[in-house]
Structures are given as structure tokens and as C-alpha cells.
mmCIF file of C-alpha atoms and ligand atoms in Angstrom:
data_model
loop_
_atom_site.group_PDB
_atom_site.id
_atom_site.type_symbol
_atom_site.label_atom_id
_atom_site.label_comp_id
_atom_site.label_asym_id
_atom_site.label_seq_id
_atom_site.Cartn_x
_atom_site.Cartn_y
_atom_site.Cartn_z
ATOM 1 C CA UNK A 7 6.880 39.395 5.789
ATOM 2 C CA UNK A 8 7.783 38.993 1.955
ATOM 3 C CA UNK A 9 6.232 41.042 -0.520
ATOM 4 C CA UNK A 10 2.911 39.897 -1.323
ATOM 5 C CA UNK A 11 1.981 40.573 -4.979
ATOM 6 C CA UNK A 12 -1.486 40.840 -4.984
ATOM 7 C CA UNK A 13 -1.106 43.891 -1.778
ATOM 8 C CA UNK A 14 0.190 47.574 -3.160
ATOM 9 C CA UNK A 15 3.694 48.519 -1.148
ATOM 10 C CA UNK A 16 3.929 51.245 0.641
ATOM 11 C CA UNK A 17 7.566 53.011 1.241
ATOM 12 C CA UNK A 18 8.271 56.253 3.734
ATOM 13 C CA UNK A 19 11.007 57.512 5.881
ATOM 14 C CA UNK A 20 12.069 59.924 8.104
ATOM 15 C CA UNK A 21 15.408 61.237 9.305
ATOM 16 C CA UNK A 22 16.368 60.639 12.782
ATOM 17 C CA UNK A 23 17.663 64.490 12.527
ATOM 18 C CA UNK A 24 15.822 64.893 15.940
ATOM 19 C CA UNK A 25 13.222 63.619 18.012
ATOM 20 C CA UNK A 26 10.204 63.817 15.793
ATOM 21 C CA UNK A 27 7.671 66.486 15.789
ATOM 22 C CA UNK A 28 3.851 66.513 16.341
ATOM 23 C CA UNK A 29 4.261 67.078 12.622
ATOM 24 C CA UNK A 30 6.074 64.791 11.773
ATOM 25 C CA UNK A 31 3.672 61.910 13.844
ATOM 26 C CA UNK A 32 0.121 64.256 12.400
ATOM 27 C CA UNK A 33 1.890 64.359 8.509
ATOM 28 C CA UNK A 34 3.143 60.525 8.337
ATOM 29 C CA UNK A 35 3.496 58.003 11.069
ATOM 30 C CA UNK A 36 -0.230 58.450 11.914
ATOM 31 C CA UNK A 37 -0.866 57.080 7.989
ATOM 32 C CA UNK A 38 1.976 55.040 8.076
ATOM 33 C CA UNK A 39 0.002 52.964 11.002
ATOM 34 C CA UNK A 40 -3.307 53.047 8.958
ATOM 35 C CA UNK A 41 -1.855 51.351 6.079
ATOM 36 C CA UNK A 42 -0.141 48.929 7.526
ATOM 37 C CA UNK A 43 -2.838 46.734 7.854
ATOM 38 C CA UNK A 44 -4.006 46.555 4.008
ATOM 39 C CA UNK A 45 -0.858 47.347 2.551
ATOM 40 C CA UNK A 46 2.903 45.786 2.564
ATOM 41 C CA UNK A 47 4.718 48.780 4.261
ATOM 42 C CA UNK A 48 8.436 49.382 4.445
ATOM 43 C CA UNK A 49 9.280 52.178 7.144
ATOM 44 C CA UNK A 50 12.828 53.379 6.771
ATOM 45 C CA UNK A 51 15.076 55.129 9.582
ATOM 46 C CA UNK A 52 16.936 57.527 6.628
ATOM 47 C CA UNK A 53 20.053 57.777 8.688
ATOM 48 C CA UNK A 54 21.708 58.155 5.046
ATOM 49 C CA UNK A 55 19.669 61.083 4.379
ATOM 50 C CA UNK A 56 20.547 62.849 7.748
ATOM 51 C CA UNK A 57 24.392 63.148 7.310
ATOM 52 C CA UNK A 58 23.732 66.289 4.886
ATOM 53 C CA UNK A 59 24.116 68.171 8.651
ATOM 54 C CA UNK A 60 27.202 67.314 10.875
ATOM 55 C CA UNK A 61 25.705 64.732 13.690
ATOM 56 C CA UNK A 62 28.096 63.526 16.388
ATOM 57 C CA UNK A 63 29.698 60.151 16.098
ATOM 58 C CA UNK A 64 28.837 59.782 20.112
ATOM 59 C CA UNK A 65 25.431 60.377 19.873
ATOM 60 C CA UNK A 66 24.103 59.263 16.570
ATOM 61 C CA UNK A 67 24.000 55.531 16.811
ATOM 62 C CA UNK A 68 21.512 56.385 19.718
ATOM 63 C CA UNK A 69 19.143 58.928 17.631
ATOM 64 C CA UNK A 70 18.952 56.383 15.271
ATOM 65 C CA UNK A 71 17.850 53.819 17.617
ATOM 66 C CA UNK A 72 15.676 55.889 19.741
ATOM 67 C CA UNK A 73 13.815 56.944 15.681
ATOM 68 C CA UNK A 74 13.557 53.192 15.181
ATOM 69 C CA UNK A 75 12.143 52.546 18.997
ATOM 70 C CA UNK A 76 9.352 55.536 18.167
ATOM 71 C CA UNK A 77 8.546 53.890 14.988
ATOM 72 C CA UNK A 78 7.804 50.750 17.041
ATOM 73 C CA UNK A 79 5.998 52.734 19.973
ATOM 74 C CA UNK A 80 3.610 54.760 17.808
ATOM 75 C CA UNK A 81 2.045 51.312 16.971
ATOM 76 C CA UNK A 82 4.371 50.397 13.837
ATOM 77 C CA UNK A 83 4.119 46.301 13.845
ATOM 78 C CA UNK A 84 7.734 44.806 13.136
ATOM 79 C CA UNK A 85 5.583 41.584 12.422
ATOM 80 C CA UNK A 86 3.549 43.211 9.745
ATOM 81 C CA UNK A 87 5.724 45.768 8.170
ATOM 82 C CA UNK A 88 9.268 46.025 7.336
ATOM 83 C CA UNK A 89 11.025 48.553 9.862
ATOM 84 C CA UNK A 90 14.355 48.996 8.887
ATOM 85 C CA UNK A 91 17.095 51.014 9.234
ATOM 86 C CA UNK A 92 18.842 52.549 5.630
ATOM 87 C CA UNK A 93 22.156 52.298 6.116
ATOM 88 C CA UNK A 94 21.999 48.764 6.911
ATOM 89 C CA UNK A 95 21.115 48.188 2.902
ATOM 90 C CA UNK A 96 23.463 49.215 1.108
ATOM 91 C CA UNK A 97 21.568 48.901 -2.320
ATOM 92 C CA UNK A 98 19.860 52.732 -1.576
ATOM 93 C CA UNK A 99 23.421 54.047 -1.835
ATOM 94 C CA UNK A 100 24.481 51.615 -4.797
ATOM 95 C CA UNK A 101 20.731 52.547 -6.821
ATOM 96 C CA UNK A 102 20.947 56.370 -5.345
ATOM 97 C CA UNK A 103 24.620 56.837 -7.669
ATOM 98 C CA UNK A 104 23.002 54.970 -10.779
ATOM 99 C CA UNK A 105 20.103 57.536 -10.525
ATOM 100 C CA UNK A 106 22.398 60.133 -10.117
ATOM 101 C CA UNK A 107 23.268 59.767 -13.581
ATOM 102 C CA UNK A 108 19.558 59.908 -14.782
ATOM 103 C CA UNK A 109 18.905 62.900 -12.833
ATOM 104 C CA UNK A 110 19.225 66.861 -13.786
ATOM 105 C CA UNK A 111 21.584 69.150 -11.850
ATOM 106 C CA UNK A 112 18.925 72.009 -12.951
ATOM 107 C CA UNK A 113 16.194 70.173 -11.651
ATOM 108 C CA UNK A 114 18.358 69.206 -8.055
ATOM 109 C CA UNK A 115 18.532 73.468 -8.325
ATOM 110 C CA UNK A 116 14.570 74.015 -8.387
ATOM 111 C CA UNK A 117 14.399 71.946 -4.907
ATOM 112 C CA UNK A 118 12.816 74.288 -2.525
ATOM 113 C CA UNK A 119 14.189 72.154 0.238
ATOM 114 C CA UNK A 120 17.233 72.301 -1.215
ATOM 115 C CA UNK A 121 17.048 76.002 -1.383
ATOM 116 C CA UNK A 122 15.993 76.448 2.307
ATOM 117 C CA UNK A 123 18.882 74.189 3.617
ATOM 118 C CA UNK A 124 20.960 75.729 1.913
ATOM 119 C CA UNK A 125 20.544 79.202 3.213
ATOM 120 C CA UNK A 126 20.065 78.207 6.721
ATOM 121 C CA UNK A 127 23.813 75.818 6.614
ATOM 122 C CA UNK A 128 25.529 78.491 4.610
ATOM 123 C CA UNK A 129 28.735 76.694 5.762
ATOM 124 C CA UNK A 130 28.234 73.295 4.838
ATOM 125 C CA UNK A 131 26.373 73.213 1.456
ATOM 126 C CA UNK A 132 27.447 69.821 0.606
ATOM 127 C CA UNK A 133 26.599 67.827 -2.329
ATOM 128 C CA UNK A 134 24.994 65.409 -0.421
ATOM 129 C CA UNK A 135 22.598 67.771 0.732
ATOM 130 C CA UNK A 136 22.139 68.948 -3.188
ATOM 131 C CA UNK A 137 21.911 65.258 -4.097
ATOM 132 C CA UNK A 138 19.503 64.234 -1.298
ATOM 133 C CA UNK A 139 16.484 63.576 -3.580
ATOM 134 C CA UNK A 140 18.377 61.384 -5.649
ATOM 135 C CA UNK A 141 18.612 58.974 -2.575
ATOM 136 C CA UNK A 142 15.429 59.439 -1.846
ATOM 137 C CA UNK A 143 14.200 58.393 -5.388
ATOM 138 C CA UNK A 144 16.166 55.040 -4.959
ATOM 139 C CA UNK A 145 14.857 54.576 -1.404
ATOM 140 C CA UNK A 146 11.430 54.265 -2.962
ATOM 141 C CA UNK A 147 12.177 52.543 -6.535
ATOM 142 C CA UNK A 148 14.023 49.870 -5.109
ATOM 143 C CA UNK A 149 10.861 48.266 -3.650
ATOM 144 C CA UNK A 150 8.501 48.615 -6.463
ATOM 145 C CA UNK A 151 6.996 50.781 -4.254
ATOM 146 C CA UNK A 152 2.813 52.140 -5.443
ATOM 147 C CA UNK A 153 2.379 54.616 -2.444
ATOM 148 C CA UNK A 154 3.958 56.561 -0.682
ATOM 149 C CA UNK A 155 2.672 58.827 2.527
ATOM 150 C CA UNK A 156 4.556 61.899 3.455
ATOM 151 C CA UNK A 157 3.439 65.599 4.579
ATOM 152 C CA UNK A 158 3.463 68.396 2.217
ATOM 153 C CA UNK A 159 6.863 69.247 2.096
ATOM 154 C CA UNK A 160 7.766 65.827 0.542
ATOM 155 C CA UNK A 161 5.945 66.298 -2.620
ATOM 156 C CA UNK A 162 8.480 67.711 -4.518
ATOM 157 C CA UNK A 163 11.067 65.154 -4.084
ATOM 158 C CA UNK A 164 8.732 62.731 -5.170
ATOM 159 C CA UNK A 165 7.530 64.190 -8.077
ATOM 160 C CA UNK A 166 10.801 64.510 -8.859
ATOM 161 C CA UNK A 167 11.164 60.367 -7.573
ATOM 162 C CA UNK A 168 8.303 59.700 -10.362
ATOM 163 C CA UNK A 169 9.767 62.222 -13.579
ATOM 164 C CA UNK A 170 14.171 59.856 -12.805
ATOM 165 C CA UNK A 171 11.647 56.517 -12.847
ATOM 166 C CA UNK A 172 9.549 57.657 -16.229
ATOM 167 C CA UNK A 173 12.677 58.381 -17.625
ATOM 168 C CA UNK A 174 14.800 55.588 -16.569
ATOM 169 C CA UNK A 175 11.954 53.147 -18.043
ATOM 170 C CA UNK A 176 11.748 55.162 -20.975
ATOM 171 C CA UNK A 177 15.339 53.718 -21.729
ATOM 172 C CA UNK A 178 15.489 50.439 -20.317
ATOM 173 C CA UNK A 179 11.777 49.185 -20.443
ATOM 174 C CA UNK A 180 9.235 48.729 -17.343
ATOM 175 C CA UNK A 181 11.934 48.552 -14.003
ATOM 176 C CA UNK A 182 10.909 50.712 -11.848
ATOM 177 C CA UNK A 183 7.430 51.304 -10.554
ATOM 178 C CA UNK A 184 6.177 54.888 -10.905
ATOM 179 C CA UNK A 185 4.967 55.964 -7.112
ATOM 180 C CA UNK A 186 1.579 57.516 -5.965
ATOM 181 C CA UNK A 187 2.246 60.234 -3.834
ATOM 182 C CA UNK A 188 0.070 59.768 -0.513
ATOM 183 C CA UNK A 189 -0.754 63.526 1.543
ATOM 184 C CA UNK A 190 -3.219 63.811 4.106
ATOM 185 C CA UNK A 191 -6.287 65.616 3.315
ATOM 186 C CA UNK A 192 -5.662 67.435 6.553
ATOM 187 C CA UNK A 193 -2.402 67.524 8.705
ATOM 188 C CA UNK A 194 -0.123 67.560 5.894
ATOM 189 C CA UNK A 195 1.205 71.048 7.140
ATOM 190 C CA UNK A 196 1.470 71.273 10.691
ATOM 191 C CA UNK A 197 2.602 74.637 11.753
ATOM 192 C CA UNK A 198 5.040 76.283 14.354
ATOM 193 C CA UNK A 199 3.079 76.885 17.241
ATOM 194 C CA UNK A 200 4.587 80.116 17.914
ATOM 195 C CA UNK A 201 4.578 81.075 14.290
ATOM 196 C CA UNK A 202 1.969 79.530 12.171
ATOM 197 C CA UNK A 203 2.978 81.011 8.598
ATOM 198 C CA UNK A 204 5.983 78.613 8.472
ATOM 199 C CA UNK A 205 5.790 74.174 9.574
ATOM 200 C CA UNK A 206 6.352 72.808 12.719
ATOM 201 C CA UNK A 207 9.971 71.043 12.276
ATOM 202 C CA UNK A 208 11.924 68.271 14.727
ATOM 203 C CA UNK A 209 15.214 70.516 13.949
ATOM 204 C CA UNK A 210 14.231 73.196 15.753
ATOM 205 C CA UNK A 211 16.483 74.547 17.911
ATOM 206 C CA UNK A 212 15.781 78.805 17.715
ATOM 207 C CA UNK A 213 12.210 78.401 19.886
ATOM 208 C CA UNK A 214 11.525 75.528 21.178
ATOM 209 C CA UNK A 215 7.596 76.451 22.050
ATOM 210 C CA UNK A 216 7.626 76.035 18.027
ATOM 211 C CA UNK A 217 7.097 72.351 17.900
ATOM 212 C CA UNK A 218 5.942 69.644 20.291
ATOM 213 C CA UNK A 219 8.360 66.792 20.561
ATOM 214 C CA UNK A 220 6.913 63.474 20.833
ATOM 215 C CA UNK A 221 8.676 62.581 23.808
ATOM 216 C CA UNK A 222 7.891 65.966 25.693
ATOM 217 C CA UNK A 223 6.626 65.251 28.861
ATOM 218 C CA UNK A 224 2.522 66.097 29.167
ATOM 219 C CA UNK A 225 3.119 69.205 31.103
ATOM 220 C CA UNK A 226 5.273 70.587 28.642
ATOM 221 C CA UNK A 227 3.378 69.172 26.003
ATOM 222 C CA UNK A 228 0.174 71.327 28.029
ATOM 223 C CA UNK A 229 1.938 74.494 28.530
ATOM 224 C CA UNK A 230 3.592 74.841 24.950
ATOM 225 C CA UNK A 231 0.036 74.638 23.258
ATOM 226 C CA UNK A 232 -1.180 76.976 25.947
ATOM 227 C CA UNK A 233 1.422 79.125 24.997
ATOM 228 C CA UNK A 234 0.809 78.552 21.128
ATOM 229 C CA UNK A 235 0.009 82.142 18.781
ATOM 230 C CA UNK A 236 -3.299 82.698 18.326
ATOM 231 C CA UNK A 237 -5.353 86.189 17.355
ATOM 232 C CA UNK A 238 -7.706 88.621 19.122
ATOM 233 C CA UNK A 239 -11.414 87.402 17.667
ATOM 234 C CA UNK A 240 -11.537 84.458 20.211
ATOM 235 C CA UNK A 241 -13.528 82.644 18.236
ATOM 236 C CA UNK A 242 -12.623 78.735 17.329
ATOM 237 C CA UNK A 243 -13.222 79.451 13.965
ATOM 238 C CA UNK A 244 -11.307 77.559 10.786
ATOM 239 C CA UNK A 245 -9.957 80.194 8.115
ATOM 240 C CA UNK A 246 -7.233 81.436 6.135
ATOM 241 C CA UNK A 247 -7.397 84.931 7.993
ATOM 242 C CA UNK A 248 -7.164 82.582 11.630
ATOM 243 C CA UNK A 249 -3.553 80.749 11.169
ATOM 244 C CA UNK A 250 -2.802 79.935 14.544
ATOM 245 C CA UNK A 251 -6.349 79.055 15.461
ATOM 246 C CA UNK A 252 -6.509 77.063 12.398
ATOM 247 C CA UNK A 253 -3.556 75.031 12.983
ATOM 248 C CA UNK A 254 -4.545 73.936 16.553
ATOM 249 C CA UNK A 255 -8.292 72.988 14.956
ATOM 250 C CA UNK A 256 -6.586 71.060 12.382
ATOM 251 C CA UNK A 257 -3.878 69.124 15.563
ATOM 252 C CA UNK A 258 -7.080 68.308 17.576
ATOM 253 C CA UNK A 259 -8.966 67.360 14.583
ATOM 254 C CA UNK A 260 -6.040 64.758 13.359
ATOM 255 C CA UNK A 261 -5.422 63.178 17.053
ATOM 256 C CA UNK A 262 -9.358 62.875 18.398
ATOM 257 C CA UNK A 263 -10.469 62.191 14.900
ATOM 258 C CA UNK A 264 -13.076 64.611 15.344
ATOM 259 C CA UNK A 265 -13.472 66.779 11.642
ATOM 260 C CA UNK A 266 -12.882 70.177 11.598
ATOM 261 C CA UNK A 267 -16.559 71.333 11.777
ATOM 262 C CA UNK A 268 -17.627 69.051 14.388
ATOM 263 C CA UNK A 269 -14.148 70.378 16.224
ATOM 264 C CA UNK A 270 -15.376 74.161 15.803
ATOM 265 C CA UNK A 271 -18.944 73.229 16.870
ATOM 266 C CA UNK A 272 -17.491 71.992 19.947
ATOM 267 C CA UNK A 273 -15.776 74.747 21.088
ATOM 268 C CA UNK A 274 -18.505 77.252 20.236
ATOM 269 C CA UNK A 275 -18.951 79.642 23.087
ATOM 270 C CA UNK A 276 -15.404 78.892 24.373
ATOM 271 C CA UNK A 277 -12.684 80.929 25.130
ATOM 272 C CA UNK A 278 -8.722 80.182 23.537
ATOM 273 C CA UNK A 279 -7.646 78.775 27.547
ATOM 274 C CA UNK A 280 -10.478 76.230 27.189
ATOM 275 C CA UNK A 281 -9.546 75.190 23.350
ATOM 276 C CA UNK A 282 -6.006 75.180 23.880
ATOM 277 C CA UNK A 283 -6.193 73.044 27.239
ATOM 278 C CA UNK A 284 -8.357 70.412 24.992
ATOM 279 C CA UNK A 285 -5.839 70.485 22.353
ATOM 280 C CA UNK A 286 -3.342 70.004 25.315
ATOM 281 C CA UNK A 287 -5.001 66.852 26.423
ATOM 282 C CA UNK A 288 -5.946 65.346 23.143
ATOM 283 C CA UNK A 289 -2.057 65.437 22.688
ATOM 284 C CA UNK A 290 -1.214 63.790 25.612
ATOM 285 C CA UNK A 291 -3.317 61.256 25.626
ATOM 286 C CA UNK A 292 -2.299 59.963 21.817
ATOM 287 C CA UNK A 293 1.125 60.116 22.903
ATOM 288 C CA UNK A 294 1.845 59.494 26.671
ATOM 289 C CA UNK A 295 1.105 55.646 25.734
ATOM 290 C CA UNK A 296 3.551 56.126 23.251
ATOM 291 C CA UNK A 297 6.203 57.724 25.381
ATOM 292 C CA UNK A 298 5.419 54.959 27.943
ATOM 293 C CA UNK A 299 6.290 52.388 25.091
ATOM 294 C CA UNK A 300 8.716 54.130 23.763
ATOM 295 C CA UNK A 301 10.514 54.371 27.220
ATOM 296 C CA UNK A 302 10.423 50.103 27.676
ATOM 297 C CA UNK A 303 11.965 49.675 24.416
ATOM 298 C CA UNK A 304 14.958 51.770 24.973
ATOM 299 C CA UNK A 305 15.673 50.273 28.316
ATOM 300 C CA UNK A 306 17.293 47.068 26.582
ATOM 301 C CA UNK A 307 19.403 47.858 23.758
ATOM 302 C CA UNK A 308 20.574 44.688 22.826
ATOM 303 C CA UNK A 309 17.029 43.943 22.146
ATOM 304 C CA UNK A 310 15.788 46.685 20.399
ATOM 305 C CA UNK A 311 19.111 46.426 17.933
ATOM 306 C CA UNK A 312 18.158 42.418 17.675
ATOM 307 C CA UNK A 313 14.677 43.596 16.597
ATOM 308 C CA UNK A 314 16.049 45.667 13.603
ATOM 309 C CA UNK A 315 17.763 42.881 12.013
ATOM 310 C CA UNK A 316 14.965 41.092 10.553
ATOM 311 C CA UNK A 317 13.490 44.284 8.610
ATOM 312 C CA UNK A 318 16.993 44.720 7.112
ATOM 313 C CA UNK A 319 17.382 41.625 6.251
ATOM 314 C CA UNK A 320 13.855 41.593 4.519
ATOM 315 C CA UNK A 321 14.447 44.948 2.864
ATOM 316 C CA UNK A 322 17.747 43.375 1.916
ATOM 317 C CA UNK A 323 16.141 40.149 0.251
ATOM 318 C CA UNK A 324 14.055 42.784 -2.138
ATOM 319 C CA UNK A 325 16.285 45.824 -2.643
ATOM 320 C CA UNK A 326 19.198 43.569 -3.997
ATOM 321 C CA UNK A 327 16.523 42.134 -7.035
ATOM 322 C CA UNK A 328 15.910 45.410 -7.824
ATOM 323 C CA UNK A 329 19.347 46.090 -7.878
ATOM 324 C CA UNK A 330 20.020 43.188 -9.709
ATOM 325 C CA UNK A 331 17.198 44.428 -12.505
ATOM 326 C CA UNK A 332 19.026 48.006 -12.888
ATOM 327 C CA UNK A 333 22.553 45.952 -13.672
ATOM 328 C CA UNK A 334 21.178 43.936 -15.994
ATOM 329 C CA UNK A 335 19.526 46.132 -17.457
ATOM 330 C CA UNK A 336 21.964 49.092 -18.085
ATOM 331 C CA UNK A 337 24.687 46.320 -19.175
ATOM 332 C CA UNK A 338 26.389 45.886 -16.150
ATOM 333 C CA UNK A 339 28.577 42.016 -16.012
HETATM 334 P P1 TYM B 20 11.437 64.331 7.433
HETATM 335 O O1 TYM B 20 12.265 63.485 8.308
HETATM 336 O O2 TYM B 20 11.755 65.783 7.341
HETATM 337 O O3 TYM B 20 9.905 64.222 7.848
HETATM 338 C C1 TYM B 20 9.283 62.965 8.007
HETATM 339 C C2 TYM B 20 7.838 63.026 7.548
HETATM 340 O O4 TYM B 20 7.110 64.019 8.286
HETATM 341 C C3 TYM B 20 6.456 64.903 7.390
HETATM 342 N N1 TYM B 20 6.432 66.249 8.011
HETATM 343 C C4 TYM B 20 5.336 66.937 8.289
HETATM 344 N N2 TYM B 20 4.025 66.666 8.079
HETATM 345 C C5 TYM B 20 3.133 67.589 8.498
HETATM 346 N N3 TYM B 20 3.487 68.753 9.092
HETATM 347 C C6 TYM B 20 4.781 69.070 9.320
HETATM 348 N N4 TYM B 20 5.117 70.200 9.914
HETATM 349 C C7 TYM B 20 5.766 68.136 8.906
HETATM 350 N N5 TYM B 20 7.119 68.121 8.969
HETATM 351 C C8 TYM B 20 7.509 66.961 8.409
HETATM 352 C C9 TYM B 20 7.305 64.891 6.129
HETATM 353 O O5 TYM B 20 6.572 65.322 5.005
HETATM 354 C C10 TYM B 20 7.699 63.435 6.065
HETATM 355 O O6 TYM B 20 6.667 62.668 5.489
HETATM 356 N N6 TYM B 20 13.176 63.348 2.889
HETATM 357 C C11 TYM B 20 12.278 62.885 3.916
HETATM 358 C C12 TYM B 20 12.593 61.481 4.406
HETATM 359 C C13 TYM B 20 12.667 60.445 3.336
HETATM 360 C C14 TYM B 20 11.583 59.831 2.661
HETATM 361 C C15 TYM B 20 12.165 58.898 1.785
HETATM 362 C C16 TYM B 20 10.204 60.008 2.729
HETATM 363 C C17 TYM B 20 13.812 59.882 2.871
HETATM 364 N N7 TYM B 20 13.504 58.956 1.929
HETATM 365 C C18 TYM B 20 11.380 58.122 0.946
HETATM 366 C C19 TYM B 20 9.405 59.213 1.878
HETATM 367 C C20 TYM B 20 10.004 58.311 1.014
HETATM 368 C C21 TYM B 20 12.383 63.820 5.088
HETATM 369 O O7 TYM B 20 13.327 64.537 5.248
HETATM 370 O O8 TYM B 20 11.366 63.709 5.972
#
């Protein structure tokens, strides 16, 4: 696929800093399959992104394949879209230190994810981690990217993404393309089952009843959402004062595409076992084909590596123009 110019593109990533979370599939990869068909998507394995946290030289090559596999298995076309892996392009490193210099260290400080990281790796607050957005900024610029679909937790690093591209064109005329930020009107905060005041993450390593892994196996997947924090009204009821209840309305609502009233009209007159069992089964049934998918693929890694050459290659073709654009026009010979 080449970049059509009369179809919008569409740019998102995740970091293979973990198998991904129900989140993580609820927040993004379930929009990043329902563009893919109207829009020119680029789906980027951020393995850049995830060396802000020690990963093992033994093991990562394989967490970044088995992101990349996942991608494909959740129903990510490699025919339609361009699946890719970041480090194989070197132009988001090349753009991410030009933007550097059109970027604020005070507003890198007001990152609240920056903030959170920074507490919970106390001994390994690195720039990288404090320069992160940057990166992330390029990742999207370089493709003249329109949308982009993320959870919740995202927006700030793309606001920030849209304020380096305003300014940058400010100086040097129309280069970059100013990025629509894409959340989900519901999912785009999926919470810790165990504790639904803070979001489900694929780092999780304290509890791991906390998040559902995408390649849990379906009783797991059944007995961690029968185990998930609820309350005492047992009622299936939406509502601020209902978190946990709430959140598992909102996870059965995203995967059966059932809305939230219909959902609660459903389980009137049921009990939490009955809900949560339902939940249980909604999840396993989106993702058990998945897993089954996900489990061919990784059985021959010559081919799945052979598969992500063409994406880079494509990303490649358009990320070096762009490139090309910021050279010329900040002077570079
Ligand atoms: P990451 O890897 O933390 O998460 C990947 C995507 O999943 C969404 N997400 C969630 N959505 C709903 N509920 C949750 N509990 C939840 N947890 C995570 C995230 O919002 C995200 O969309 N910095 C990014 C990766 C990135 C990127 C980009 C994204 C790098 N470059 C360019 C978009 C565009 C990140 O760490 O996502």
C-alpha cells in the first residue's frame, strides 16, 4: 500500500513493554481494525519507545515479534495497512532529535506520564523516558498523519504532538500535518480489575488479577473477571458511585457491541456470578480466535520476520520524504 491522497492516514503504536492488556486491545487495536478499512493506517511496534525501562537483550527481539504477531492476529491486514516495526526506520529517531529542539523542557515536566514513571523507576529516570513524547511526536508527523486512535492516557502526548507541529510550521511554513486525536467514546479507560480507581496496564507485575492479558488462557481469562472488585448493591447498574461494576459494563459493552443500557437491561434481575461469568465469556470468545492465530504465526519465525519487511520498507518510502521536507526546510545541505 502507498499513501493514497484522497484517504485520511491514520498513525498509532504501542510498546511491546508486555503482552498487551484487555485495555490496551478495548482502548486501540479494536479502532485500529475499524479504520483500517476507510483509512490508510500505519500500526507501529514502538520498540524505540520501550527502552525507557531496562528489557533483556535475550528476550526482547521475541516481545517485539510476538507485539507484531498480535497486531496481525487481532485482525490487523498487512495487505491493507502498514504494520511495521519502529526501529527498523530510522527517520523517527533522526525527526524525534530535530523536534527535540522545538520542544519545551517545562512542558516535557507537566507530562503526567512522565511524572508517574518517574516515581515508580526511581532508579532509572532517564532522559529517554523524559524525552519520550518527543519521539512520539515524530512517530506521527512523519506520515502526515490526520488521526490518530489511542486510549485516554495518550492524549496528552498528543496534544503536546499537535502544540511542536503548530510551532514548527509557524517557522518553516505548512510541513507537518497537525493530528486529530481519536478516543473512544467508551473503553478509553479500562480499569484494574482488582482496583478500578486506577487503568488496567500490560506492565503489571504487583497483581496480576489486575489486567487480563490477551494471551491468557480462557480459564484464567474466566476466573480473573470472576474474581474482579465489585460492591455490595448487586445491582448491574452504570455509575460513578459503581467503579468496578461500571468497568466490567463498559468491557462487555466494547467486546459484544452491546451499549451500555441495553448491557444493564440485560442483566436486570441478575446476580454479580451471572454478570461476571458473561463478561468472562464475551472475553473469550473475542480473543481465543485471536490467541489461536496468534499461536500459528509464532510457530514460524522466519516467516513472521519476512512479513515485517514490507511495512518497513513502506513506512520507509514515506518517513524519509518527510524527512527530506524537515532538511530542506531548516537549511540542512
Ligand atoms: P501503550 O503501549 O502504553 O498503550 C497502547 C495503547 O493502548 C491504550 N491503553 C488503554 N486504553 C484503554 N484502557 C487502558 N487501560 C489502556 N491502557 C493503554 C493507550 O492509550 C494506547 O493507545 N506512547 C504510547 C505508544 C505510542 C504511540 C505513538 C501511540 C508511541 N508512539 C504514536 C500513538 C501514536 C504508549 O505507550 O502506548
Amino acid at each position: 500500500m502507498s499513501i493514497d491522497k484522497s484517504k485520511k492516514v491514520v498513525f498509532s503504536g504501542i510498546q511491546p513493554s508486555g503482552i498487551p492488556a484487555l485495555g490496551n486491545y478495548i482502548g486501540a487495536m479494536m479502532n485500529f481494525k475499524a479504520l483500517q478499512d476507510e483509512y490508510d493506517c500505519l500500526y507501529c511496534v514502538v520498540d524505540l519507545h520501550a527502552i525507557t525501562v531496562r528489557r533483556d537483550p535475550k528476550t526482547y527481539g521475541d516481545q517485539i515479534r510476538r507485539l507484531f504477531a498480535i497486531y496481525v492476529a487481532a485482525g490487523l491486514d498487512p495487505e491493507k495497512n502498514i504494520i511495521f516495526v519502529q526501529s527498523h526506520v530510522p527517520a523517527h529517531s533522526q525527526l524525534s532529535w530535530i523536534l527535540n529542539c522545538y520542544t519545551y523542557v517545562g512542558e516535557l515536566g507537566r507530562m503526567t506520564q512522565f511524572k508517574d514513571k518517574s516515581r515508580k523507576h526511581e532508579e532509572n529516570v532517564n532522559a529517554g523516558l523524559f524525552n519520550y513524547p518527543v519521539l512520539q511526536a515524530a512517530d506521527v508527523l512523519l506520515y502526515g498523519t490526520h488521526l490518530v486512535p489511542v486510549g485516554q492516557d495518550q492524549k496528552q502526548h498528543l496534544e503536546l504532538a499537535r502544540d511542536i507541529a503548530i510551532r514548527f510550521n509557524k517557522v518553516y511554513g505548512k510541513i507537518f500535518t497537525v493530528p486529530e486525536i481519536l478516543i473512544p467514546k467508551v473503553g478509553a479507560r479500562i480499569m484494574k480489575l482488582q482496583d478500578p480507581f486506577h487503568k488496567m496496564d500490560k506492565s503489571e507485575v504487583e497483581n496480576l488479577n489486575n489486567s487480563i492479558f490477551l494471551l491468557d488462557e480462557p480459564d484464567v481469562i474466566i476466573s480473573k473477571l470472576r474474581k474482579a472488585v465489585t460492591d455490595s448493591e448487586a445491582v448491574v447498574r452504570y455509575g460513578e458511585d459503581k467503579p468496578g461494576v461500571s468497568n466490567l459494563l463498559t468491557i462487555y459493552s466494547c467486546l459484544t457491541g452491546t451499549s451500555i443500557p441495553d448491557a444493564e437491561r440485560e442483566f436486570e434481575g441478575k446476580n454479580y456470578g451471572f454478570f461476571k461469568n458473561a463478561v468472562g465469556e464475551a472475553a473469550v470468545a473475542v480473543l481465543e480466535p485471536i490467541q489461536n492465530e496468534y499461536k500459528r504465526l509464532m510457530s514460524d519465525r522466519g516467516a513472521l520476520d519476512a512479513m515485517m519487511k514490507p511495512g518497513a520498507e513502506k513506512a520507509e518510502g514515506i518517513a524519509k520524504n518527510m524527512l527530506k521536507r524537515v532538511h530542506d526546510a531548516i537549511g540542512f545541505i
